[in-house]
CSV table of C-alpha atoms in Angstrom, one decimal:
chain,number,residue,atom,x,y,z
Q,29,MET,CA,0.0,0.0,0.0
Q,30,GLU,CA,1.3,3.4,-0.9
Q,31,GLU,CA,2.0,6.1,1.8
Q,32,GLU,CA,-1.1,7.0,3.6
Q,33,GLU,CA,-2.4,10.6,3.8
Q,34,GLU,CA,-2.1,12.2,7.2
Q,35,ALA,CA,-5.8,12.5,7.6
Q,36,SER,CA,-7.7,9.7,5.9
Q,37,LEU,CA,-11.0,10.2,4.2
Q,38,HIS,CA,-14.2,8.2,3.8
Q,39,VAL,CA,-15.3,8.4,0.2
Q,40,VAL,CA,-18.6,7.0,-1.1
Q,41,VAL,CA,-18.5,6.0,-4.8
Q,42,PHE,CA,-21.8,5.6,-6.7
Q,43,PRO,CA,-21.6,4.9,-10.5
Q,44,TRP,CA,-24.2,4.5,-13.2
Q,45,LEU,CA,-25.3,1.0,-14.0
Q,46,ALA,CA,-23.0,0.3,-16.9
Q,47,MET,CA,-19.7,-1.7,-16.9
Q,48,GLY,CA,-18.1,1.2,-18.8
Q,49,HIS,CA,-18.9,3.3,-15.7
Q,50,LEU,CA,-18.5,0.8,-12.9
Q,51,VAL,CA,-15.0,-0.2,-13.8
Q,52,PRO,CA,-13.4,3.2,-14.0
Q,53,PHE,CA,-15.2,4.2,-10.7
Q,54,LEU,CA,-13.6,1.1,-9.3
Q,55,HIS,CA,-10.2,2.1,-10.7
Q,56,LEU,CA,-10.5,5.5,-8.9
Q,57,SER,CA,-11.6,3.7,-5.7
Q,58,LYS,CA,-8.5,1.5,-5.8
Q,59,CYS,CA,-6.2,4.5,-6.2
Q,60,LEU,CA,-7.8,6.1,-3.2
Q,61,ALA,CA,-7.7,3.0,-1.1
Q,62,SER,CA,-4.1,2.4,-2.0
Q,63,ARG,CA,-3.4,5.8,-0.3
Q,64,GLY,CA,-5.1,4.8,2.9
Q,65,HIS,CA,-8.6,6.1,2.4
Q,66,ARG,CA,-11.8,4.2,3.2
Q,67,ILE,CA,-14.1,3.6,0.2
Q,68,SER,CA,-17.7,2.6,0.2
Q,69,PHE,CA,-18.4,1.4,-3.4
Q,70,ILE,CA,-22.2,1.3,-3.9
Q,71,SER,CA,-24.0,-0.6,-6.6
Q,72,THR,CA,-26.4,-3.5,-7.2
Q,73,PRO,CA,-25.7,-7.1,-6.4
Q,74,ARG,CA,-25.1,-8.5,-9.9
Q,75,ASN,CA,-23.0,-5.5,-10.9
Q,76,LEU,CA,-20.8,-5.9,-7.8
Q,77,ALA,CA,-20.3,-9.5,-8.7
Q,78,ARG,CA,-19.2,-8.6,-12.2
Q,79,LEU,CA,-16.4,-6.3,-11.0
Q,80,PRO,CA,-12.8,-7.3,-11.3
Q,81,LYS,CA,-11.5,-8.8,-8.1
Q,82,VAL,CA,-10.3,-6.3,-5.5
Q,83,PRO,CA,-6.7,-6.9,-4.5
Q,84,SER,CA,-6.5,-8.5,-1.1
Q,85,LYS,CA,-4.3,-5.8,0.3
Q,86,LEU,CA,-7.1,-3.2,-0.4
Q,87,LEU,CA,-10.0,-5.3,1.1
Q,88,PRO,CA,-9.7,-3.7,4.6
Q,89,LEU,CA,-10.4,-0.2,3.1
Q,90,LEU,CA,-12.4,-0.9,-0.1
Q,91,HIS,CA,-15.9,-2.1,0.8
Q,92,LEU,CA,-18.5,-3.1,-1.8
Q,93,VAL,CA,-22.0,-2.1,-0.6
Q,94,SER,CA,-25.1,-3.6,-2.2
Q,95,LEU,CA,-28.4,-1.9,-2.9
Q,96,THR,CA,-31.2,-4.0,-4.5
Q,97,LEU,CA,-32.4,-2.5,-7.7
Q,98,PRO,CA,-36.2,-1.9,-7.5
Q,99,HIS,CA,-38.3,-3.8,-10.1
Q,100,VAL,CA,-39.7,-1.9,-13.1
Q,101,ASP,CA,-42.2,-3.4,-15.5
Q,102,GLY,CA,-40.6,-3.9,-18.9
Q,103,LEU,CA,-37.1,-4.6,-17.7
Q,104,PRO,CA,-35.8,-8.2,-18.2
Q,105,ASP,CA,-35.5,-10.3,-15.1
Q,106,LYS,CA,-32.2,-9.8,-13.3
Q,107,ALA,CA,-31.3,-6.8,-15.6
Q,108,GLU,CA,-29.1,-4.5,-13.5
Q,109,SER,CA,-26.8,-3.1,-16.2
Q,110,SER,CA,-27.0,-1.5,-19.6
Q,111,MET,CA,-25.3,-4.7,-20.9
Q,112,ASP,CA,-28.4,-6.7,-19.9
Q,113,ILE,CA,-30.9,-4.7,-21.9
Q,114,ARG,CA,-31.7,-3.5,-25.4
Q,115,PRO,CA,-31.0,0.2,-26.2
Q,116,GLN,CA,-34.7,0.8,-26.3
Q,117,GLN,CA,-34.9,-0.2,-22.6
Q,118,ALA,CA,-32.3,2.3,-21.4
Q,119,GLN,CA,-34.9,4.7,-20.0
Q,120,LEU,CA,-36.6,1.9,-18.1
Q,121,LEU,CA,-33.2,1.1,-16.4
Q,122,LYS,CA,-33.0,4.8,-15.5
Q,123,ILE,CA,-36.4,4.6,-13.9
Q,124,ALA,CA,-35.2,1.7,-11.7
Q,125,PHE,CA,-32.0,3.6,-10.9
Q,126,ASP,CA,-34.0,6.7,-9.8
Q,127,LEU,CA,-35.9,4.5,-7.4
Q,128,LEU,CA,-32.7,3.9,-5.6
Q,129,LYS,CA,-32.9,7.5,-4.3
Q,130,PRO,CA,-34.5,6.9,-0.9
Q,131,LEU,CA,-32.5,3.7,-0.4
Q,132,LEU,CA,-29.2,5.6,-1.0
Q,133,ALA,CA,-30.4,8.5,1.2
Q,134,THR,CA,-31.0,6.1,4.1
Q,135,LEU,CA,-27.7,4.3,3.6
Q,136,LEU,CA,-25.7,7.5,3.6
Q,137,GLN,CA,-27.2,8.4,7.0
Q,138,THR,CA,-26.1,5.0,8.4
Q,139,LEU,CA,-22.5,4.7,7.1
Q,140,SER,CA,-19.8,5.0,9.7
Q,141,PRO,CA,-17.7,7.0,9.9
Q,142,LYS,CA,-19.7,9.7,8.2
Q,143,PRO,CA,-18.6,10.1,4.6
Q,144,ASP,CA,-16.5,13.1,3.7
Q,145,TRP,CA,-17.2,12.9,0.0
Q,146,ILE,CA,-19.5,11.1,-2.5
Q,147,VAL,CA,-18.3,10.7,-6.1
Q,148,TYR,CA,-21.2,10.2,-8.4
Q,149,ASP,CA,-22.2,9.8,-12.1
Q,150,TYR,CA,-24.3,11.7,-14.6
Q,151,ALA,CA,-27.5,9.7,-14.1
Q,152,SER,CA,-27.9,10.5,-10.4
Q,153,HIS,CA,-29.0,14.1,-10.9
Q,154,TRP,CA,-31.1,13.8,-7.7
Q,155,LEU,CA,-28.1,13.0,-5.5
Q,156,PRO,CA,-26.5,16.5,-4.9
Q,157,PRO,CA,-29.4,17.8,-2.7
Q,158,ILE,CA,-29.3,14.7,-0.6
Q,159,ALA,CA,-25.5,15.0,-0.1
Q,160,ALA,CA,-25.8,18.7,0.7
Q,161,GLU,CA,-28.5,18.1,3.3
Q,162,LEU,CA,-26.3,15.5,5.0
Q,163,GLY,CA,-23.2,17.8,4.9
Q,164,ILE,CA,-21.3,15.5,2.5
Q,165,SER,CA,-19.2,17.1,-0.2
Q,166,HIS,CA,-20.1,15.8,-3.6
Q,167,ALA,CA,-18.0,15.5,-6.8
Q,168,PHE,CA,-19.3,14.7,-10.3
Q,169,PHE,CA,-16.9,12.3,-12.0
Q,170,SER,CA,-16.9,12.8,-15.8
Q,171,LEU,CA,-15.9,9.6,-17.7
Q,172,PHE,CA,-16.0,11.8,-20.8
Q,173,THR,CA,-13.4,14.0,-22.3
Q,174,ALA,CA,-13.3,17.7,-21.7
Q,175,ALA,CA,-14.1,18.1,-25.4
Q,176,THR,CA,-17.3,16.0,-25.0
Q,177,MET,CA,-18.5,17.9,-22.0
Q,178,ALA,CA,-17.7,21.3,-23.6
Q,179,PHE,CA,-19.7,20.2,-26.7
Q,180,PHE,CA,-22.7,19.7,-24.4
Q,181,GLY,CA,-22.3,23.2,-23.1
Q,182,PRO,CA,-22.6,25.1,-19.8
Q,183,PRO,CA,-24.4,23.2,-17.0
Q,184,SER,CA,-27.6,24.0,-15.1
Q,185,SER,CA,-27.1,26.0,-12.0
Q,186,SER,CA,-30.3,24.9,-10.5
Q,187,SER,CA,-33.0,22.2,-10.6
Q,188,SER,CA,-35.1,24.4,-12.9
Q,189,LEU,CA,-33.1,22.8,-15.7
Q,190,SER,CA,-32.9,26.1,-17.6
Q,191,SER,CA,-29.6,25.8,-19.4
Q,192,THR,CA,-28.1,26.4,-22.8
Q,193,MET,CA,-27.2,22.8,-23.1
Q,194,VAL,CA,-30.9,21.8,-22.5
Q,195,ASN,CA,-32.8,24.3,-24.6
Q,196,THR,CA,-30.9,25.3,-27.7
Q,197,ARG,CA,-30.5,22.0,-29.6
Q,198,THR,CA,-33.7,20.1,-30.5
Q,199,THR,CA,-33.0,18.4,-33.9
Q,200,PRO,CA,-30.4,15.9,-35.0
Q,201,GLU,CA,-28.9,18.5,-37.3
Q,202,ASP,CA,-28.2,20.8,-34.4
Q,203,PHE,CA,-25.7,18.3,-33.1
Q,204,THR,CA,-23.7,18.1,-36.3
Q,205,VAL,CA,-22.3,21.6,-36.1
Q,206,VAL,CA,-19.8,23.2,-33.8
Q,207,PRO,CA,-21.6,24.9,-30.9
Q,208,ALA,CA,-21.6,28.7,-30.7
Q,209,TRP,CA,-19.7,28.7,-27.4
Q,210,VAL,CA,-16.7,26.9,-28.9
Q,211,PRO,CA,-14.4,29.8,-29.9
Q,212,PHE,CA,-11.8,27.9,-31.9
Q,213,LYS,CA,-11.8,25.7,-35.0
Q,214,SER,CA,-13.1,22.2,-34.2
Q,215,ASP,CA,-14.1,19.0,-35.9
Q,216,VAL,CA,-15.6,17.6,-32.7
Q,217,VAL,CA,-19.2,17.2,-33.8
Q,218,TYR,CA,-21.6,14.3,-34.3
Q,219,ARG,CA,-22.4,12.8,-37.7
Q,220,LEU,CA,-26.1,12.6,-38.5
Q,221,HIS,CA,-26.3,8.8,-38.3
Q,222,GLU,CA,-24.7,8.9,-34.8
Q,223,VAL,CA,-27.0,11.5,-33.3
Q,224,LYS,CA,-30.5,10.4,-34.2
Q,225,THR,CA,-31.0,7.9,-31.3
Q,226,PHE,CA,-29.1,10.2,-29.0
Q,227,VAL,CA,-31.4,13.1,-29.7
Q,228,GLU,CA,-34.5,11.0,-29.2
Q,229,VAL,CA,-33.3,10.1,-25.7
Q,230,SER,CA,-31.6,13.3,-24.7
Q,231,SER,CA,-33.8,16.1,-26.1
Q,232,GLY,CA,-37.0,15.0,-24.5
Q,233,LYS,CA,-38.6,13.2,-27.4
Q,234,THR,CA,-38.3,9.9,-25.5
Q,235,LYS,CA,-38.5,10.8,-21.8
Q,236,ASN,CA,-39.9,7.6,-20.2
Q,237,SER,CA,-37.9,8.3,-17.0
Q,238,GLY,CA,-39.2,11.8,-16.9
Q,239,VAL,CA,-35.7,13.3,-17.2
Q,240,SER,CA,-33.6,13.4,-20.4
Q,241,ASP,CA,-30.0,12.5,-20.4
Q,242,ILE,CA,-28.9,16.0,-21.2
Q,243,GLU,CA,-30.9,17.3,-18.2
Q,244,ARG,CA,-29.2,14.7,-16.0
Q,245,PHE,CA,-25.8,15.9,-17.1
Q,246,ALA,CA,-26.8,19.5,-16.7
Q,247,VAL,CA,-27.9,19.2,-13.1
Q,248,SER,CA,-25.3,16.6,-12.0
Q,249,VAL,CA,-22.6,19.0,-13.1
Q,250,GLY,CA,-24.3,22.2,-12.1
Q,251,GLU,CA,-25.0,21.1,-8.5
Q,252,SER,CA,-21.7,19.5,-7.8
Q,253,ASP,CA,-19.0,20.9,-5.5
Q,254,VAL,CA,-16.3,19.9,-8.0
Q,255,VAL,CA,-16.1,18.2,-11.4
Q,256,LEU,CA,-13.5,15.5,-11.8
Q,257,PHE,CA,-12.2,14.5,-15.3
Q,258,ARG,CA,-10.6,11.2,-16.4
Q,259,SER,CA,-8.4,13.2,-18.7
Q,260,CYS,CA,-5.9,16.0,-18.4
Q,261,ALA,CA,-5.0,19.4,-19.8
Q,262,GLU,CA,-1.8,18.1,-21.4
Q,263,PHE,CA,-4.0,16.0,-23.8
Q,264,GLU,CA,-6.7,18.5,-24.6
Q,265,PRO,CA,-5.5,22.0,-23.4
Q,266,GLU,CA,-7.9,24.1,-25.4
Q,267,TRP,CA,-10.9,22.1,-24.2
Q,268,PHE,CA,-9.9,22.3,-20.6
Q,269,ASP,CA,-9.6,26.1,-21.0
Q,270,LEU,CA,-13.1,26.2,-22.4
Q,271,ILE,CA,-14.4,23.9,-19.6
Q,272,HIS,CA,-13.1,26.3,-17.0
Q,273,GLU,CA,-14.9,29.2,-18.8
Q,274,LEU,CA,-18.2,27.3,-19.1
Q,275,TYR,CA,-18.1,26.0,-15.5
Q,276,GLN,CA,-17.1,29.5,-14.2
Q,277,LYS,CA,-16.0,29.3,-10.6
Q,278,LYS,CA,-16.6,25.6,-10.1
Q,279,PRO,CA,-13.4,23.7,-9.4
Q,280,VAL,CA,-12.3,21.3,-12.2
Q,281,VAL,CA,-9.8,18.6,-11.2
Q,282,SER,CA,-8.0,16.0,-13.4
Q,283,VAL,CA,-7.5,12.5,-12.0
Q,284,GLY,CA,-5.4,11.5,-15.0
Q,285,PHE,CA,-6.3,8.7,-17.3
Q,286,LEU,CA,-6.2,5.9,-14.6
Q,287,PRO,CA,-4.4,3.6,-17.1
Q,288,PRO,CA,-3.7,-0.1,-16.4
Q,289,SER,CA,-0.3,0.6,-15.0
Q,290,VAL,CA,-1.9,2.8,-12.3
Q,291,THR,CA,-5.0,0.9,-11.5
Q,292,GLY,CA,-3.5,-2.5,-11.1
Q,293,GLN,CA,-4.9,-4.1,-14.2
Q,294,GLU,CA,-1.3,-5.2,-15.1
Q,295,GLU,CA,-1.2,-7.5,-12.1
Q,296,LYS,CA,-0.4,-11.1,-13.2
Q,297,ASP,CA,-2.7,-12.9,-10.8
Q,298,ASP,CA,-4.4,-14.7,-13.6
Q,299,ASP,CA,-1.4,-15.9,-15.6
Q,300,GLY,CA,-2.6,-19.4,-15.0
Q,301,ASP,CA,-5.9,-18.7,-16.7
Q,302,GLU,CA,-6.3,-21.2,-19.5
Q,303,ARG,CA,-8.1,-18.7,-21.7
Q,304,TRP,CA,-5.2,-16.2,-21.6
Q,305,ILE,CA,-2.6,-19.0,-22.1
Q,306,GLU,CA,-4.4,-20.1,-25.2
Q,307,ILE,CA,-4.8,-16.6,-26.6
Q,308,LYS,CA,-1.2,-15.8,-25.8
Q,309,GLY,CA,-0.1,-18.9,-27.6
Q,310,TRP,CA,-1.9,-17.7,-30.8
Q,311,LEU,CA,-0.5,-14.2,-30.5
Q,312,ASP,CA,3.0,-15.5,-29.9
Q,313,GLU,CA,3.0,-17.1,-33.4
Q,314,LYS,CA,2.4,-13.7,-35.1
Q,315,ARG,CA,4.9,-11.1,-36.1
Q,316,ALA,CA,5.4,-8.0,-33.9
Q,317,ASN,CA,2.9,-5.2,-34.6
Q,318,SER,CA,1.0,-7.2,-37.2
Q,319,VAL,CA,-2.2,-8.2,-35.4
Q,320,VAL,CA,-5.4,-6.1,-35.4
Q,321,TYR,CA,-7.3,-6.4,-32.2
Q,322,VAL,CA,-11.0,-5.7,-32.7
Q,323,ALA,CA,-13.4,-5.0,-29.8
Q,324,LEU,CA,-16.6,-2.9,-29.9
Q,325,GLY,CA,-17.4,-3.1,-26.2
Q,326,SER,CA,-20.3,-4.8,-24.3
Q,327,GLU,CA,-23.1,-2.5,-25.4
Q,328,ALA,CA,-22.4,-1.3,-29.0
Q,329,THR,CA,-24.5,-3.3,-31.4
Q,330,LEU,CA,-24.3,-3.7,-35.2
Q,331,SER,CA,-26.9,-5.0,-37.6
Q,332,ARG,CA,-26.3,-8.4,-39.3
Q,333,ASP,CA,-25.4,-6.5,-42.5
Q,334,GLU,CA,-23.0,-4.1,-40.7
Q,335,LEU,CA,-21.4,-7.0,-38.9
Q,336,GLY,CA,-21.0,-8.8,-42.3
Q,337,ARG,CA,-19.3,-5.8,-43.9
Q,338,LEU,CA,-16.9,-5.4,-41.0
Q,339,ALA,CA,-16.0,-9.1,-41.1
Q,340,LEU,CA,-15.3,-9.1,-44.8
Q,341,GLY,CA,-13.3,-5.9,-44.5
Q,342,LEU,CA,-11.1,-7.5,-41.9
Q,343,GLU,CA,-10.6,-10.5,-44.2
Q,344,GLN,CA,-9.9,-8.3,-47.2
Q,345,SER,CA,-7.2,-6.4,-45.2
Q,346,GLU,CA,-5.1,-9.6,-45.3
Q,347,LEU,CA,-3.8,-8.8,-41.8
Q,348,PRO,CA,-4.1,-11.2,-38.9
Q,349,PHE,CA,-6.8,-10.2,-36.4
Q,350,PHE,CA,-8.3,-11.1,-33.1
Q,351,TRP,CA,-11.9,-10.2,-32.7
Q,352,ALA,CA,-13.6,-10.1,-29.3
Q,353,LEU,CA,-17.2,-10.4,-30.5
Q,354,ARG,CA,-20.1,-10.1,-28.1
Q,355,LYS,CA,-23.7,-11.3,-28.6
Q,356,PRO,CA,-26.1,-8.3,-29.1
Q,357,PRO,CA,-28.4,-8.0,-26.0
Q,358,GLU,CA,-31.5,-8.0,-28.2
Q,359,SER,CA,-30.5,-10.9,-30.5
Q,360,ASP,CA,-31.7,-14.4,-30.2
Q,361,GLN,CA,-28.8,-15.5,-32.4
Q,362,GLU,CA,-25.2,-16.0,-31.2
Q,363,ALA,CA,-22.8,-13.5,-32.6
Q,364,VAL,CA,-21.0,-16.0,-34.8
Q,365,GLU,CA,-24.3,-16.9,-36.4
Q,366,MET,CA,-24.5,-13.4,-37.8
Q,367,LEU,CA,-21.2,-13.5,-39.6
Q,368,PRO,CA,-21.1,-14.1,-43.4
Q,369,GLU,CA,-21.3,-17.6,-44.6
Q,370,GLY,CA,-17.9,-19.3,-44.8
Q,371,PHE,CA,-16.1,-16.4,-43.1
Q,372,LEU,CA,-15.1,-18.3,-40.0
Q,373,GLU,CA,-14.0,-21.3,-41.9
Q,374,ARG,CA,-11.8,-19.3,-44.2
Q,375,VAL,CA,-10.0,-17.2,-41.6
Q,376,THR,CA,-9.6,-20.1,-39.2
Q,377,ALA,CA,-8.3,-22.5,-41.9
Q,378,GLU,CA,-5.6,-19.9,-42.8
Q,379,ASN,CA,-4.9,-19.4,-39.0
Q,380,ARG,CA,-5.2,-15.7,-39.8
Q,381,GLY,CA,-8.2,-14.6,-37.8
Q,382,ARG,CA,-9.7,-15.5,-34.4
Q,383,VAL,CA,-13.3,-14.7,-33.4
Q,384,TYR,CA,-13.6,-15.0,-29.7
Q,385,VAL,CA,-17.0,-15.0,-28.1
Q,386,GLU,CA,-16.0,-15.4,-24.4
Q,387,TRP,CA,-14.8,-12.6,-22.2
Q,388,ALA,CA,-11.4,-11.5,-23.6
Q,389,PRO,CA,-8.6,-10.1,-21.4
Q,390,GLN,CA,-8.3,-6.9,-23.3
Q,391,VAL,CA,-5.5,-5.3,-21.4
Q,392,LYS,CA,-3.3,-8.3,-21.8
Q,393,ILE,CA,-4.1,-8.6,-25.5
Q,394,LEU,CA,-3.3,-4.9,-26.1
Q,395,GLY,CA,0.0,-5.3,-24.2
Q,396,HIS,CA,1.2,-8.2,-26.4
Q,397,ALA,CA,4.0,-7.3,-28.8
Q,398,ALA,CA,2.1,-8.9,-31.8
Q,399,VAL,CA,-0.7,-6.3,-31.6
Q,400,GLY,CA,-0.2,-3.4,-34.0
Q,401,GLY,CA,-3.6,-1.8,-34.1
Q,402,PHE,CA,-6.8,-1.6,-32.2
Q,403,LEU,CA,-10.1,-1.4,-34.1
Q,404,THR,CA,-12.3,0.2,-31.4
Q,405,HIS,CA,-15.8,1.6,-30.9
Q,406,CYS,CA,-14.0,4.6,-29.3
Q,407,GLY,CA,-15.4,4.2,-25.8
Q,408,TRP,CA,-13.1,6.2,-23.5
Q,409,ASN,CA,-12.1,3.2,-21.4
Q,410,SER,CA,-10.9,1.3,-24.5
Q,411,VAL,CA,-9.2,4.4,-26.0
Q,412,ILE,CA,-7.2,4.8,-22.8
Q,413,GLU,CA,-6.2,1.2,-22.7
Q,414,GLY,CA,-5.1,1.2,-26.3
Q,415,LEU,CA,-3.1,4.3,-26.2
Q,416,SER,CA,-1.5,3.3,-22.9
Q,417,PHE,CA,0.3,0.6,-25.0
Q,418,GLY,CA,0.9,2.9,-27.9
Q,419,ARG,CA,-1.4,1.1,-30.3
Q,420,VAL,CA,-2.6,3.0,-33.3
Q,421,LEU,CA,-6.4,3.3,-33.2
Q,422,ILE,CA,-8.8,2.4,-36.0
Q,423,LEU,CA,-11.9,4.4,-35.1
Q,424,PHE,CA,-15.3,2.9,-35.5
Q,425,PRO,CA,-17.8,4.8,-33.2
Q,426,VAL,CA,-21.2,3.3,-32.7
Q,427,MET,CA,-23.1,5.2,-29.9
Q,428,ASN,CA,-23.1,7.8,-27.1
Q,429,ASP,CA,-20.0,10.0,-27.0
Q,430,GLN,CA,-18.0,7.7,-29.3
Q,431,GLY,CA,-18.4,9.8,-32.4
Q,432,LEU,CA,-17.1,12.9,-30.5
Q,433,ASN,CA,-14.1,10.8,-29.3
Q,434,ALA,CA,-13.3,9.7,-32.8
Q,435,ARG,CA,-13.2,13.2,-34.1
Q,436,LEU,CA,-11.0,14.4,-31.2
Q,437,LEU,CA,-8.5,11.5,-31.7
Q,438,GLU,CA,-8.3,11.7,-35.4
Q,439,GLY,CA,-7.7,15.5,-35.1
Q,440,LYS,CA,-4.8,14.7,-32.8
Q,441,LYS,CA,-3.4,12.2,-35.2
Q,442,LEU,CA,-3.8,9.2,-32.8
Q,443,GLY,CA,-6.1,7.2,-35.0
Q,444,LEU,CA,-7.8,6.8,-38.3
Q,445,GLU,CA,-11.6,6.7,-38.7
Q,446,ILE,CA,-13.6,4.3,-40.8
Q,447,ARG,CA,-15.8,6.9,-42.3
Q,448,ARG,CA,-19.5,6.2,-42.4
Q,449,GLU,CA,-21.9,8.1,-44.7
Q,450,GLY,CA,-25.4,9.3,-44.8
Q,451,GLU,CA,-28.3,9.0,-42.3
Q,452,ASP,CA,-27.8,5.3,-42.0
Q,453,GLY,CA,-24.0,5.4,-41.5
Q,454,TRP,CA,-23.3,3.2,-44.4
Q,455,PHE,CA,-19.7,1.9,-45.0
Q,456,SER,CA,-18.2,-0.7,-47.3
Q,457,SER,CA,-16.0,-3.7,-46.6
Q,458,GLU,CA,-13.4,-2.3,-49.0
Q,459,LEU,CA,-13.2,0.9,-46.9
Q,460,VAL,CA,-12.7,-1.2,-43.7
Q,461,ALA,CA,-9.8,-3.0,-45.4
Q,462,GLU,CA,-8.3,0.1,-46.7
Q,463,THR,CA,-8.5,2.0,-43.4
Q,464,VAL,CA,-7.1,-1.0,-41.4
Q,465,ARG,CA,-4.1,-1.4,-43.7
Q,466,LYS,CA,-3.3,2.3,-43.8
Q,467,ALA,CA,-3.4,2.5,-40.0
Q,468,VAL,CA,-1.4,-0.6,-39.3
Q,469,VAL,CA,1.1,-1.4,-42.1
Q,470,SER,CA,1.1,1.1,-44.9
Q,471,GLU,CA,3.7,3.9,-45.4
Q,472,ALA,CA,0.9,6.5,-45.4
Q,473,GLY,CA,0.0,5.6,-41.8
Q,474,GLU,CA,3.5,5.6,-40.4
Q,475,SER,CA,3.1,9.0,-38.8
Q,476,LEU,CA,0.0,7.8,-36.9
Q,477,ARG,CA,1.9,4.8,-35.6
Q,478,VAL,CA,4.8,6.9,-34.5
Q,479,LYS,CA,2.7,9.4,-32.7
Q,480,SER,CA,0.6,6.7,-31.0
Q,481,ALA,CA,3.8,5.1,-29.7
Q,482,ARG,CA,5.9,8.2,-28.9
Q,483,VAL,CA,3.2,10.6,-27.8
Q,484,GLY,CA,0.1,8.5,-26.9
Q,485,ALA,CA,1.8,5.9,-24.8
Q,486,PRO,CA,3.9,8.3,-22.6
Q,487,LEU,CA,0.9,10.6,-22.0
Q,488,PHE,CA,-1.7,7.9,-21.4
Q,489,GLY,CA,0.3,5.0,-20.0
Q,490,ASP,CA,3.1,6.6,-17.9
Q,491,LYS,CA,2.7,5.3,-14.4
Q,492,GLU,CA,4.4,8.2,-12.6
Q,493,VAL,CA,2.7,11.0,-14.6
Q,494,ASN,CA,-0.7,9.5,-13.9
Q,495,ARG,CA,0.1,8.9,-10.3
Q,496,SER,CA,1.0,12.5,-9.9
Q,497,HIS,CA,-2.5,13.5,-11.2
Q,498,VAL,CA,-4.1,11.2,-8.6
Q,499,ASP,CA,-1.9,12.5,-5.8
Q,500,ARG,CA,-2.9,16.1,-6.6
Q,501,PHE,CA,-6.6,15.0,-6.7
Q,502,VAL,CA,-6.3,13.4,-3.3
Q,503,ARG,CA,-4.6,16.5,-1.8
Q,504,PHE,CA,-7.5,18.5,-3.2
Q,505,LEU,CA,-10.1,16.3,-1.4
Q,506,VAL,CA,-8.2,16.4,1.9
Q,507,GLU,CA,-7.7,20.2,1.8
Q,508,TRP,CA,-11.3,20.8,0.9
Q,509,ARG,CA,-12.4,18.9,4.0
Q,510,GLU,CA,-9.9,20.8,6.2
Q,511,ARG,CA,-11.3,24.1,4.9
Q,512,GLY,CA,-14.7,22.9,6.1
């Protein structure tokens, strides 16, 4: 355990019900616990069971606290995470999440010692008043880049929800242009095919939970004591400057990227895992920097046609690939059954491609010397892991903030996007092959590979640099408490 702070804190952590949120909240919790602070990590039973194992040395300080998710008609049985549901059921999950409000309020009153801080997510817009009434300082933890949050605009300063970010954009087209409050040249905008579902949920056209996603963001940020970012000004200086302007006097604190080297994901406690041994054996046979690792996360879903074109594009690239392919939540078919006829047989017979339908140890795969590129959905967790190892990114955004991340990363020459066109986001298998080859092996992509290795890896993956961000963040929490 690292050196303890002079005055330890009790920090409550309360993430949204998605693995892409639960895991980085756990990473932050581990960083705090390793510095001698007590953590109460609150979520639902199935989500807590899904989390990576907490290192034994942290168990005395990092406590997992369970709250039963109330039942809501229309949600599948045992659904406690966004990975358990279809995208159309997302608002129902938020209804169930909002019903945790009285349960959490009661729990906060009973925790001992009294919490000093609660770190919360965008969905719990109702939490700041509870924390304020109980005298608990409250920090909004943004798992989104400063560019993404600035694109959404200034937050709400009250529960009235009157905010620029709520009221000025009501059509899909409004999200495909640079906002008026961005004073510099920017390509960080949505494409039309990316934003249609987002607008239906976030603008109020689909408000089954009674509160749109943009409203949740606005109030969660606006009523926080401080906003934390899993990013840093060294990576996106112009966007952090804009965030400070938009958030006015509200403190903005970077916690760094929380890469594998800082959060303990590099621990080799599962080297005996037969799955990893088998995967490693396959990777060991490949040339250095030749394999394309493909993973689109646990929630992003493609149609059968899109999946087929992506598969054929990988095959046409003639590069070896390892594809971690998950079954879509709404599908009755297994993922491999949605692939083109003969595809699996061809790539397997040539020992050139692997389609892996079980849980894949992503960090270990990305850290293997054979991997040269990462075809990713541009979720921020995956981006951080890929760049931590200096892997060039092949950008294939599917949902949520991923399109904005793709524009930001391509603009910084850390990846190359598979461009999708029109209102339906069409793309060809030939374009997939061309983009993959350019990013990973062609002379035209050499500058991308060099920058990913020489700039991306030191910034995103350096252990000491990222630890220094966490150290400054912890000092901020302690000093805030001491000021009363």
